[in-house]
Amino acid sequence: MRKTLAAATSLLAAVAGTLVAATPAQASGPLKEHAAAHGKYFGDAVDTNEIADAAYRPHIAAEFSQLTPGNAMKWDATEPNPGQFSYSRADEIVDLAQQNGQTVRGHTLVWHSQTPGWVQNLDASALRTALQNHISNVVTHFRGDLYAWDVVNEPLNEDGTLRNSFWLQKLGSGYIAEAFRAARAADPDVKLYINDYNTDGMGAKSDGMYRLVQSLLADGVPIDGVGFQAHLAIQYGFPSQMQQNLQRFADLGLDVAITELDVRMQLPSDSTKLATQATYYRNVTNACLAVARCAGITTWGYTDKYSWVPDTFPGEGAALLVDENFQTKPAYTAVHDALAGGGTEDTTPPTTPGTPSTSGVTATGVTLSWSASTDSGGSGLAGYTVYRADGTVLAQPTTNSATLAGLTPSTQYQVYVRARDGAGNLSTASATTTFTTSAGQASSCVVGYNTSNWGGGGGFTATVTISNTGTTPISGWTLGFTFPSGQRITPPGWSATWAQASGSAAVTATNLSWNQTIASNGSIGLGFNGTYTGANTAPTAFTLNGTTCATA
Ligand code: XIL
């Protein structure tokens, strides 16, 4: 039943493929359509619980031309007990793919992980028999339904040597060739891949893969392709020379494929990380597009709602193309635009934002808002930059308002706004708005200071007036000032408790009980006798309770 469907759908896919190739893909088309225009598939890894999600199913059908079961074809799913094969979960995914006209990559036959204990505990000869039996049964079951099999998964260490798995320990390095031969015996047509991670760029591990594949080919082992998982993380950098790396495997006469692409980051995500992630996705896409034998790209999931990353890498996530609510992320746009071809490079800036209006002006802050820009260039509005007239950046909000803090009191600001899109295009500047911050601490006191020097010199009398220019009474006060030229008060002074520490130029005068209140618009007088040498220069700054007063 399924086979008939498969034949019918692959015919349909072939016809659709011709149509797509003849007609340029629509700029806004789904990923699979743009990939097909390059003769490549665009795929998704799914599990049965995920394809049951009614919110997700339409996206799977719309965007992808290929599916990989994320877990359902692994040994622990297909042969949990010796000789007891169970295909229901995998069949569900294959059936969905066939309904959608999608191809399926089988994942995976021989792996050190997600393989039941009973397999791992077998002795060498029983393990060899189990390997043959497993591959024969599973590959036969899906014969005609799959595009490719990941026959052997993750056989390498980071240094490029063979991983010391139970397979290697018990069967020796020949287990890899045996697995490929068993798979070919069960299905002469399906493409047979070897698959690994951290082999995406040039390096010791991909060199090891290259040597391994060369030796398999030299031994006449039936291998058709090399899978590059591409589980990337923005904090580790982009793999070096990915395109050249794919190309050297292609030059061995093999297909290559990006099999498990995701790009994780340390949470929380932010616009900078998402933009970096988008460049990684774009680079991977471009690398595959640049290599004729790159068959396609499979992302290891589509929505951040379903991803293996948070469970496997604590504190990391946001690795996929759309968020938990299926809203596209910059990564989606990057992949889409890379697949849609250079012709859609976004050079269109957003429209000019409206003139900023101000509200809530204080001594150090203001709130600005402006009418929003729109963007038609395809990379979407990313946010705004608020500038001062001299070009200083004051804020970079993602929405059309900004609250500025840390401004200088009593200062005129001229500000304007430009919008930015996801490709970095800047709009022209909005009109400029001018506002002035209010005075720092609104001074509500004025101090008068007058001296008369005594005839022979050295002695003086100072009369001080404190006026409350505020609207509320001052209740309890300490006046402070600093002598500028070595003067000293001669205690006790009058109408206040006067103090000047020895060796210090700072003077304080604190109220007495009878003059502790200075009424609004009221004044009080106080004074002292003092000594001076040279010039008896008046203090220039006075504070009342720590706040600067104006000088009369
Ligand atoms: C992951 C699955 O996505 C998880 O659900 C599961 O718990 C662990 O395996 N390399 C592979 C995939 O080849 O099979 C792995 O899939 C991810 C890493």
Coordinates of C-alpha atoms and ligand atoms in Angstrom, one line a residue:
M1 CA 0.0 0.0 0.0
R2 CA 2.6 2.4 1.1
K3 CA 4.9 1.5 -1.8
T4 CA 2.2 2.3 -4.4
L5 CA 1.7 5.7 -2.7
A6 CA 5.5 6.2 -2.7
A7 CA 5.7 5.6 -6.4
A8 CA 2.8 7.9 -7.1
T9 CA 4.2 10.7 -4.9
S10 CA 7.7 10.5 -6.3
L11 CA 6.2 10.8 -9.8
L12 CA 4.3 13.8 -8.6
A13 CA 7.4 15.2 -7.0
A14 CA 9.3 14.8 -10.2
V15 CA 6.5 16.6 -12.1
A16 CA 6.4 19.3 -9.5
G17 CA 10.2 19.6 -9.6
T18 CA 10.1 20.2 -13.4
L19 CA 7.5 22.9 -12.9
V20 CA 9.5 24.6 -10.2
A21 CA 12.6 24.5 -12.2
A22 CA 10.8 26.0 -15.2
T23 CA 9.2 28.8 -13.2
P24 CA 11.3 30.8 -10.9
A25 CA 10.4 30.1 -7.2
Q26 CA 8.2 32.8 -5.7
A27 CA 10.2 35.2 -3.5
S28 CA 7.9 34.3 -0.7
G29 CA 7.7 30.6 -1.4
P30 CA 8.4 27.9 1.2
L31 CA 11.8 26.5 1.8
K32 CA 11.3 23.3 -0.1
E33 CA 10.3 25.2 -3.2
H34 CA 13.4 27.3 -3.3
A35 CA 15.6 24.3 -2.5
A36 CA 14.0 22.4 -5.3
A37 CA 14.9 25.2 -7.8
H38 CA 18.5 24.2 -7.0
G39 CA 17.7 20.5 -7.3
K40 CA 18.0 20.0 -3.6
Y41 CA 15.7 18.9 -0.8
F42 CA 15.0 20.8 2.4
G43 CA 14.1 18.5 5.3
D44 CA 13.0 18.3 8.9
A45 CA 13.6 15.8 11.6
V46 CA 10.4 14.8 13.4
D47 CA 9.1 12.5 16.1
T48 CA 5.7 10.9 16.4
N49 CA 4.5 13.2 19.2
E50 CA 5.5 16.2 17.1
I51 CA 3.6 15.2 13.9
A52 CA 0.6 14.7 16.2
D53 CA 0.7 18.5 16.9
A54 CA -2.0 20.1 14.8
A55 CA -0.2 23.4 15.0
Y56 CA 3.0 21.9 13.6
R57 CA 1.7 19.6 10.9
P58 CA 0.8 22.3 8.3
H59 CA 4.4 23.7 8.6
I60 CA 5.9 20.3 8.1
A61 CA 3.8 19.8 5.0
A62 CA 4.3 23.3 3.6
E63 CA 8.0 23.9 4.2
F64 CA 9.8 20.6 3.8
S65 CA 10.4 18.1 1.0
Q66 CA 12.1 15.5 3.1
L67 CA 11.6 14.0 6.6
T68 CA 14.0 12.2 9.0
P69 CA 12.6 10.4 12.0
G70 CA 14.4 11.9 15.0
N71 CA 14.3 8.7 17.0
A72 CA 11.7 6.3 15.5
M73 CA 14.2 4.3 13.4
K74 CA 16.9 3.9 16.0
W75 CA 17.7 0.4 17.3
D76 CA 15.9 0.9 20.6
A77 CA 12.7 1.8 18.7
T78 CA 12.8 -0.8 16.0
E79 CA 14.2 -3.9 17.8
P80 CA 13.8 -3.3 21.5
N81 CA 14.2 -7.0 22.3
P82 CA 16.1 -9.6 20.3
G83 CA 14.3 -10.4 17.1
Q84 CA 11.2 -8.4 18.1
F85 CA 10.8 -5.7 15.5
S86 CA 8.4 -2.8 16.0
Y87 CA 7.9 -0.3 13.2
S88 CA 4.7 1.5 14.2
R89 CA 6.3 4.8 15.1
A90 CA 8.5 4.9 12.1
D91 CA 5.7 3.9 9.8
E92 CA 3.6 6.8 11.0
I93 CA 6.3 9.2 9.9
V94 CA 6.9 7.4 6.6
D95 CA 3.1 7.5 5.9
L96 CA 3.0 11.2 6.7
A97 CA 5.9 11.9 4.4
Q98 CA 4.2 10.0 1.6
Q99 CA 1.0 11.9 2.1
N100 CA 3.0 15.1 1.8
G101 CA 5.1 13.9 -1.2
Q102 CA 8.3 14.0 0.9
T103 CA 11.3 11.7 0.8
V104 CA 12.6 10.1 3.9
R105 CA 16.1 9.6 5.2
G106 CA 16.4 6.6 7.5
H107 CA 18.2 7.3 10.7
T108 CA 20.1 5.1 11.8
L109 CA 21.2 1.4 11.7
V110 CA 24.4 1.2 13.6
W111 CA 25.2 3.6 16.5
H112 CA 26.8 3.4 19.9
S113 CA 23.9 5.3 21.4
Q114 CA 20.2 4.5 21.8
T115 CA 21.0 0.8 21.2
P116 CA 19.5 -1.6 23.7
G117 CA 21.5 -3.2 26.5
W118 CA 20.9 -6.7 25.1
V119 CA 22.8 -5.7 22.0
Q120 CA 25.7 -4.2 23.9
N121 CA 26.0 -7.3 26.1
L122 CA 26.4 -9.8 23.2
D123 CA 29.7 -11.5 22.6
A124 CA 31.4 -10.8 19.3
S125 CA 29.9 -13.6 17.2
A126 CA 26.4 -13.0 18.5
L127 CA 26.8 -9.3 18.0
R128 CA 27.8 -9.8 14.4
T129 CA 24.8 -12.0 13.8
A130 CA 22.5 -9.4 15.5
L131 CA 24.0 -6.7 13.3
Q132 CA 23.3 -8.6 10.1
N133 CA 19.8 -9.6 11.3
H134 CA 18.9 -6.1 12.4
I135 CA 20.0 -4.4 9.2
S136 CA 18.4 -7.1 7.1
N137 CA 15.0 -6.8 8.8
V138 CA 14.9 -3.0 9.1
V139 CA 16.2 -2.2 5.7
T140 CA 13.9 -4.8 4.1
H141 CA 10.9 -3.3 6.0
F142 CA 11.5 0.1 4.6
R143 CA 12.7 -1.0 1.1
G144 CA 11.3 1.3 -1.5
D145 CA 10.1 3.9 1.0
L146 CA 13.4 5.6 1.8
Y147 CA 15.7 7.9 -0.1
A148 CA 18.7 7.2 2.1
W149 CA 20.0 5.4 5.2
D150 CA 22.4 6.6 7.8
V151 CA 24.0 3.2 8.0
V152 CA 26.7 4.0 10.5
N153 CA 26.3 7.0 12.8
E154 CA 29.1 8.8 14.7
P155 CA 31.9 6.4 14.3
L156 CA 34.7 8.9 15.0
N157 CA 36.5 10.4 17.9
E158 CA 37.3 14.2 17.9
D159 CA 40.9 13.5 16.8
G160 CA 39.6 11.5 13.7
T161 CA 40.4 8.1 15.0
L162 CA 37.7 5.4 15.3
R163 CA 35.4 5.8 18.4
N164 CA 36.1 3.1 20.9
S165 CA 32.5 1.9 20.9
F166 CA 31.3 -1.6 21.8
W167 CA 31.1 -2.1 18.0
L168 CA 34.8 -1.4 17.5
Q169 CA 35.8 -3.3 20.7
K170 CA 33.9 -6.4 19.7
L171 CA 33.9 -6.5 15.9
G172 CA 37.0 -4.4 15.1
S173 CA 37.1 -1.7 12.5
G174 CA 35.4 -4.0 9.9
Y175 CA 32.0 -3.5 11.5
I176 CA 31.5 -0.4 9.4
A177 CA 32.1 -2.2 6.0
E178 CA 30.0 -5.1 7.2
A179 CA 27.1 -2.8 8.0
F180 CA 27.2 -1.1 4.6
R181 CA 27.3 -4.5 2.8
A182 CA 24.4 -5.8 4.8
A183 CA 22.3 -2.7 4.0
R184 CA 23.1 -3.0 0.3
A185 CA 22.2 -6.6 0.3
A186 CA 18.8 -5.7 1.7
D187 CA 18.1 -2.8 -0.6
P188 CA 20.0 -2.3 -3.9
D189 CA 18.6 1.2 -4.5
V190 CA 18.6 3.2 -1.2
K191 CA 21.5 5.6 -0.8
L192 CA 23.9 4.5 2.0
Y193 CA 25.4 7.2 4.1
I194 CA 28.0 7.5 6.9
N195 CA 27.1 10.3 9.3
D196 CA 28.9 12.3 12.0
Y197 CA 29.1 15.6 13.9
N198 CA 32.0 18.1 14.2
T199 CA 33.1 17.0 10.7
D200 CA 31.4 20.0 9.1
G201 CA 34.6 22.1 8.6
M202 CA 38.2 21.3 7.9
G203 CA 39.9 19.7 10.9
A204 CA 41.2 16.6 12.5
K205 CA 37.8 14.9 12.8
S206 CA 36.8 15.6 9.2
D207 CA 40.3 14.5 8.0
G208 CA 39.6 11.2 9.9
M209 CA 36.3 10.9 8.1
Y210 CA 38.0 11.6 4.8
R211 CA 40.6 8.8 5.4
L212 CA 37.8 6.4 6.5
V213 CA 35.7 7.0 3.5
Q214 CA 38.7 6.7 1.2
S215 CA 39.5 3.3 2.6
L216 CA 35.9 2.2 2.4
L217 CA 35.9 3.1 -1.3
A218 CA 39.2 1.5 -1.8
D219 CA 37.8 -1.7 -0.4
G220 CA 34.8 -1.6 -2.6
V221 CA 32.3 -0.9 0.2
P222 CA 28.9 0.2 -1.1
I223 CA 28.8 3.8 0.3
D224 CA 27.0 6.6 -1.5
G225 CA 27.2 9.6 0.7
V226 CA 28.6 11.4 3.7
G227 CA 26.3 13.1 6.2
F228 CA 27.4 16.2 8.1
Q229 CA 25.2 16.7 11.1
A230 CA 26.0 20.4 11.6
H231 CA 24.9 20.7 15.2
L232 CA 26.5 24.1 15.6
A233 CA 26.6 26.6 18.5
I234 CA 27.3 30.3 18.0
Q235 CA 29.6 30.4 21.0
Y236 CA 32.0 28.0 19.3
G237 CA 32.4 29.8 16.0
F238 CA 31.5 28.7 12.5
P239 CA 33.2 25.6 11.1
S240 CA 36.2 26.5 9.0
Q241 CA 36.0 26.1 5.2
M242 CA 32.7 24.2 5.2
Q243 CA 32.2 24.5 1.5
Q244 CA 35.7 23.2 0.7
N245 CA 35.2 20.4 3.2
L246 CA 32.0 19.3 1.6
Q247 CA 33.6 19.6 -1.8
R248 CA 36.5 17.3 -1.0
F249 CA 34.1 14.5 -0.1
A250 CA 32.0 15.2 -3.2
D251 CA 35.3 14.9 -5.2
L252 CA 35.5 11.3 -4.1
G253 CA 32.4 10.7 -6.1
L254 CA 30.0 10.7 -3.2
D255 CA 26.9 12.6 -2.3
V256 CA 27.1 14.9 0.7
A257 CA 24.2 16.2 2.8
I258 CA 23.6 18.4 5.8
T259 CA 21.7 16.0 8.0
E260 CA 21.0 17.5 11.4
L261 CA 21.4 21.2 11.2
D262 CA 20.7 23.3 14.2
V263 CA 22.5 26.4 15.7
R264 CA 22.2 26.7 19.4
M265 CA 23.1 29.6 21.7
Q266 CA 23.3 30.3 25.4
L267 CA 20.0 31.4 26.7
P268 CA 18.4 33.9 26.9
S269 CA 18.4 34.7 23.2
D270 CA 18.7 38.3 22.1
S271 CA 18.6 40.1 18.8
T272 CA 22.4 40.0 18.5
K273 CA 22.6 36.2 19.1
L274 CA 19.7 35.6 16.7
A275 CA 21.4 37.7 14.1
T276 CA 24.6 35.6 14.5
Q277 CA 22.6 32.4 14.4
A278 CA 21.1 33.6 11.1
T279 CA 24.5 34.1 9.6
Y280 CA 25.4 30.5 10.6
Y281 CA 22.3 29.2 8.9
R282 CA 22.9 31.3 5.8
N283 CA 26.5 30.1 5.6
V284 CA 25.5 26.4 5.9
T285 CA 22.9 26.9 3.2
N286 CA 25.3 28.7 0.9
A287 CA 27.9 25.9 1.5
C288 CA 25.5 23.3 0.4
L289 CA 24.2 25.3 -2.6
A290 CA 27.8 25.8 -3.8
V291 CA 28.5 22.1 -3.9
A292 CA 26.7 20.4 -6.7
R293 CA 26.7 17.0 -5.0
C294 CA 25.2 18.4 -1.8
A295 CA 21.8 16.6 -2.0
G296 CA 20.0 18.8 0.6
I297 CA 19.8 20.1 4.0
T298 CA 17.8 18.7 7.0
T299 CA 17.3 20.8 10.0
W300 CA 17.0 18.8 13.3
G301 CA 13.6 20.1 14.0
Y302 CA 11.9 23.3 12.8
T303 CA 10.3 25.0 15.9
D304 CA 12.0 25.7 19.2
K305 CA 8.9 24.1 20.7
Y306 CA 10.5 20.7 19.8
S307 CA 14.3 20.6 20.0
W308 CA 16.8 18.2 21.6
V309 CA 19.1 21.1 22.6
P310 CA 17.7 22.3 25.9
D311 CA 17.6 18.7 27.2
T312 CA 21.1 17.9 26.0
F313 CA 23.0 21.2 26.6
P314 CA 21.7 22.8 29.8
G315 CA 21.2 26.5 29.5
E316 CA 21.3 26.4 25.7
G317 CA 18.5 26.5 23.1
A318 CA 16.6 28.7 20.6
A319 CA 18.4 26.6 18.0
L320 CA 15.8 26.3 15.2
L321 CA 14.3 28.4 12.4
V322 CA 11.0 29.4 14.1
D323 CA 10.2 30.1 17.8
E324 CA 7.9 28.1 20.0
N325 CA 4.9 29.8 18.4
F326 CA 6.1 29.2 14.9
Q327 CA 7.0 32.8 14.4
T328 CA 9.9 33.0 12.0
K329 CA 13.3 34.0 13.4
P330 CA 16.0 35.8 11.5
A331 CA 17.5 32.4 10.8
Y332 CA 14.4 31.4 8.8
T333 CA 14.7 34.5 6.7
A334 CA 18.4 33.9 6.2
V335 CA 17.9 30.3 5.0
H336 CA 14.9 31.4 2.9
D337 CA 16.8 34.2 1.2
A338 CA 19.9 32.2 0.6
L339 CA 17.8 29.4 -1.1
A340 CA 15.8 32.0 -3.0
G341 CA 19.0 33.2 -4.6
G342 CA 21.2 36.2 -4.7
G343 CA 18.5 38.1 -6.6
T344 CA 16.6 38.7 -3.4
E345 CA 19.4 40.3 -1.5
D346 CA 17.7 43.0 0.6
T347 CA 19.0 46.5 -0.2
T348 CA 15.7 48.3 0.5
P349 CA 15.8 50.4 3.7
P350 CA 12.8 50.7 5.9
T351 CA 10.6 53.9 5.6
T352 CA 11.6 57.0 7.5
P353 CA 10.4 57.0 11.1
G354 CA 8.1 59.8 12.3
T355 CA 9.4 62.8 14.2
P356 CA 10.1 61.8 17.8
S357 CA 7.8 63.3 20.4
T358 CA 8.9 63.8 24.0
S359 CA 7.2 63.1 27.2
G360 CA 8.3 62.8 30.8
V361 CA 11.2 65.1 30.5
T362 CA 13.3 65.2 33.8
A363 CA 16.7 66.4 34.7
T364 CA 18.3 63.2 33.5
G365 CA 15.7 61.4 31.3
V366 CA 13.0 61.6 28.7
T367 CA 10.7 59.3 26.8
L368 CA 10.6 59.5 23.1
S369 CA 8.1 57.9 20.7
W370 CA 7.6 58.1 17.0
S371 CA 5.4 56.6 14.3
A372 CA 6.8 53.3 13.2
S373 CA 8.6 52.6 10.0
T374 CA 7.7 49.7 7.6
D375 CA 10.0 47.5 5.6
S376 CA 9.4 45.9 2.3
G377 CA 12.9 44.6 1.6
G378 CA 12.2 41.1 2.9
S379 CA 14.5 41.0 5.9
G380 CA 12.0 42.7 8.2
L381 CA 12.2 45.6 10.5
A382 CA 14.8 44.9 13.2
G383 CA 14.6 48.1 15.3
Y384 CA 15.6 51.8 15.5
T385 CA 18.6 53.8 16.5
V386 CA 18.2 57.1 18.4
Y387 CA 20.9 59.6 17.7
R388 CA 22.0 62.9 19.2
A389 CA 22.6 65.6 16.6
D390 CA 26.4 64.9 16.8
G391 CA 25.8 61.3 15.8
T392 CA 26.2 59.8 19.3
V393 CA 23.9 56.7 19.7
L394 CA 21.5 57.2 22.6
A395 CA 19.4 54.1 22.3
Q396 CA 18.7 51.1 20.1
P397 CA 15.1 50.0 20.8
T398 CA 13.3 47.3 18.9
T399 CA 10.0 49.2 19.1
N400 CA 9.1 52.7 18.1
S401 CA 9.8 54.3 21.5
A402 CA 12.7 54.7 23.8
T403 CA 13.2 55.9 27.4
L404 CA 16.5 57.7 27.7
A405 CA 18.3 57.9 31.1
G406 CA 21.6 59.4 32.3
L407 CA 21.2 62.7 30.5
T408 CA 22.8 65.9 31.8
P409 CA 20.5 68.3 33.6
S410 CA 19.7 71.7 32.1
T411 CA 21.0 70.6 28.7
Q412 CA 19.5 71.0 25.3
Y413 CA 19.3 67.8 23.2
Q414 CA 18.5 67.5 19.5
V415 CA 17.6 63.9 18.6
Y416 CA 16.5 62.0 15.6
V417 CA 15.8 58.3 14.8
R418 CA 16.6 55.9 12.0
A419 CA 15.1 52.5 11.4
R420 CA 17.1 49.4 10.7
D421 CA 16.1 46.1 8.9
G422 CA 17.4 42.6 9.4
A423 CA 20.0 43.1 6.6
G424 CA 21.4 46.2 8.2
N425 CA 19.9 48.7 5.9
L426 CA 19.3 52.1 7.6
S427 CA 16.4 54.4 6.8
T428 CA 16.9 58.1 6.2
A429 CA 16.8 60.1 9.4
S430 CA 13.6 61.3 10.9
A431 CA 13.1 65.0 11.6
T432 CA 15.0 66.3 14.6
T433 CA 13.3 67.0 17.9
T434 CA 14.7 69.4 20.5
F435 CA 14.1 69.2 24.2
T436 CA 15.9 70.5 27.3
T437 CA 16.4 68.6 30.5
S438 CA 15.3 70.3 33.6
A439 CA 17.7 71.7 36.2
G440 CA 19.5 69.1 38.4
Q441 CA 18.3 69.6 42.0
A442 CA 15.9 72.6 41.6
S443 CA 17.6 75.0 43.9
S444 CA 15.1 76.2 46.5
C445 CA 17.5 78.3 48.6
V446 CA 19.6 81.4 48.1
V447 CA 22.6 82.3 50.3
G448 CA 23.9 85.8 50.8
Y449 CA 27.4 86.3 52.2
N450 CA 28.9 89.6 53.1
T451 CA 32.1 90.4 55.0
S452 CA 33.5 93.5 56.6
N453 CA 37.2 93.5 57.4
W454 CA 38.5 95.2 60.5
G455 CA 40.7 98.2 60.2
G456 CA 44.2 96.8 61.0
G457 CA 43.6 93.6 58.9
G458 CA 43.4 89.9 59.9
G459 CA 39.9 90.0 61.5
F460 CA 36.5 90.1 59.8
T461 CA 32.8 89.8 60.5
A462 CA 30.6 87.8 58.1
T463 CA 26.8 88.2 57.8
V464 CA 25.0 85.3 56.1
T465 CA 21.4 85.3 54.9
I466 CA 19.6 82.1 54.0
S467 CA 16.4 82.5 51.9
N468 CA 13.9 79.7 51.2
T469 CA 12.7 80.2 47.7
G470 CA 10.8 76.9 47.6
T471 CA 7.1 76.4 48.2
T472 CA 7.4 74.4 51.4
P473 CA 9.0 75.3 54.7
I474 CA 12.6 74.1 55.5
S475 CA 12.5 72.4 58.8
G476 CA 15.9 71.9 60.3
W477 CA 19.0 72.9 58.3
T478 CA 22.7 72.7 58.0
L479 CA 24.5 75.2 55.9
G480 CA 27.8 74.2 54.3
F481 CA 30.6 76.1 52.5
T482 CA 34.3 76.0 52.1
F483 CA 36.7 78.9 52.7
P484 CA 38.8 79.5 49.5
S485 CA 41.8 81.3 51.0
G486 CA 42.7 80.0 54.5
Q487 CA 40.1 81.8 56.6
R488 CA 39.0 80.5 60.0
I489 CA 35.9 81.2 61.9
T490 CA 36.4 82.4 65.5
P491 CA 33.8 80.5 67.6
P492 CA 31.1 80.7 68.7
G493 CA 29.4 82.8 65.9
W494 CA 25.7 83.6 66.2
S495 CA 22.3 82.3 65.3
A496 CA 23.7 78.9 64.5
T497 CA 26.1 76.3 65.8
W498 CA 29.2 77.0 63.8
A499 CA 31.9 74.4 63.2
Q500 CA 35.2 74.3 61.3
A501 CA 37.6 71.4 62.0
S502 CA 41.2 72.3 62.6
G503 CA 43.2 72.0 59.4
S504 CA 40.0 72.0 57.3
A505 CA 38.5 74.8 55.1
A506 CA 35.0 73.3 55.4
V507 CA 32.5 75.1 57.6
T508 CA 29.1 74.1 58.8
A509 CA 26.4 76.1 60.5
T510 CA 23.5 74.2 62.0
N511 CA 20.2 75.7 63.1
L512 CA 19.4 76.5 66.7
S513 CA 16.0 75.5 68.0
W514 CA 14.4 78.9 67.5
N515 CA 15.4 79.3 63.9
Q516 CA 15.1 75.7 62.7
T517 CA 12.2 76.5 60.4
I518 CA 12.6 78.8 57.4
A519 CA 9.2 79.5 56.0
S520 CA 8.5 79.4 52.3
N521 CA 9.8 82.8 50.9
G522 CA 11.2 83.5 54.3
S523 CA 14.8 84.4 55.2
I524 CA 17.0 84.1 58.3
G525 CA 20.2 85.9 59.2
L526 CA 23.3 84.4 60.9
G527 CA 27.0 85.3 61.2
F528 CA 30.4 84.8 62.7
N529 CA 33.7 86.6 63.3
G530 CA 36.7 85.2 61.6
T531 CA 40.3 85.7 60.6
Y532 CA 42.0 85.9 57.3
T533 CA 45.4 86.4 55.8
G534 CA 46.0 88.0 52.4
A535 CA 42.7 88.4 50.5
N536 CA 39.4 87.6 52.3
T537 CA 37.8 85.9 49.2
A538 CA 34.2 84.8 49.7
P539 CA 33.2 81.2 49.3
T540 CA 31.6 80.5 45.9
A541 CA 29.3 77.6 46.7
F542 CA 26.8 77.0 49.5
T543 CA 24.8 73.9 50.3
L544 CA 21.7 73.6 52.5
N545 CA 21.1 70.1 53.8
G546 CA 23.5 68.9 51.0
T547 CA 21.7 70.7 48.2
T548 CA 23.4 73.5 46.3
C549 CA 21.9 76.9 46.9
A550 CA 22.0 79.8 44.5
T551 CA 24.3 82.6 45.6
A552 CA 22.8 86.1 46.1
Ligands
XIL1 C1 18.8 13.0 19.4 C2 17.3 13.2 19.4 O1 16.9 14.4 18.8 C3 16.8 13.2 20.9 O2 15.4 13.3 20.9 C4 17.4 12.0 21.6 O3 17.0 12.1 22.9 C5 18.9 11.9 21.4 O4 19.2 11.9 20.1 N1 23.1 13.1 16.6 C6 22.3 12.2 16.1 C7 20.8 12.2 16.4 O5 22.7 11.5 15.2 O6 20.3 10.9 16.4 C8 20.6 12.8 17.8 O7 19.2 12.9 18.0 C9 21.3 14.1 17.9 C10 22.7 14.0 17.7

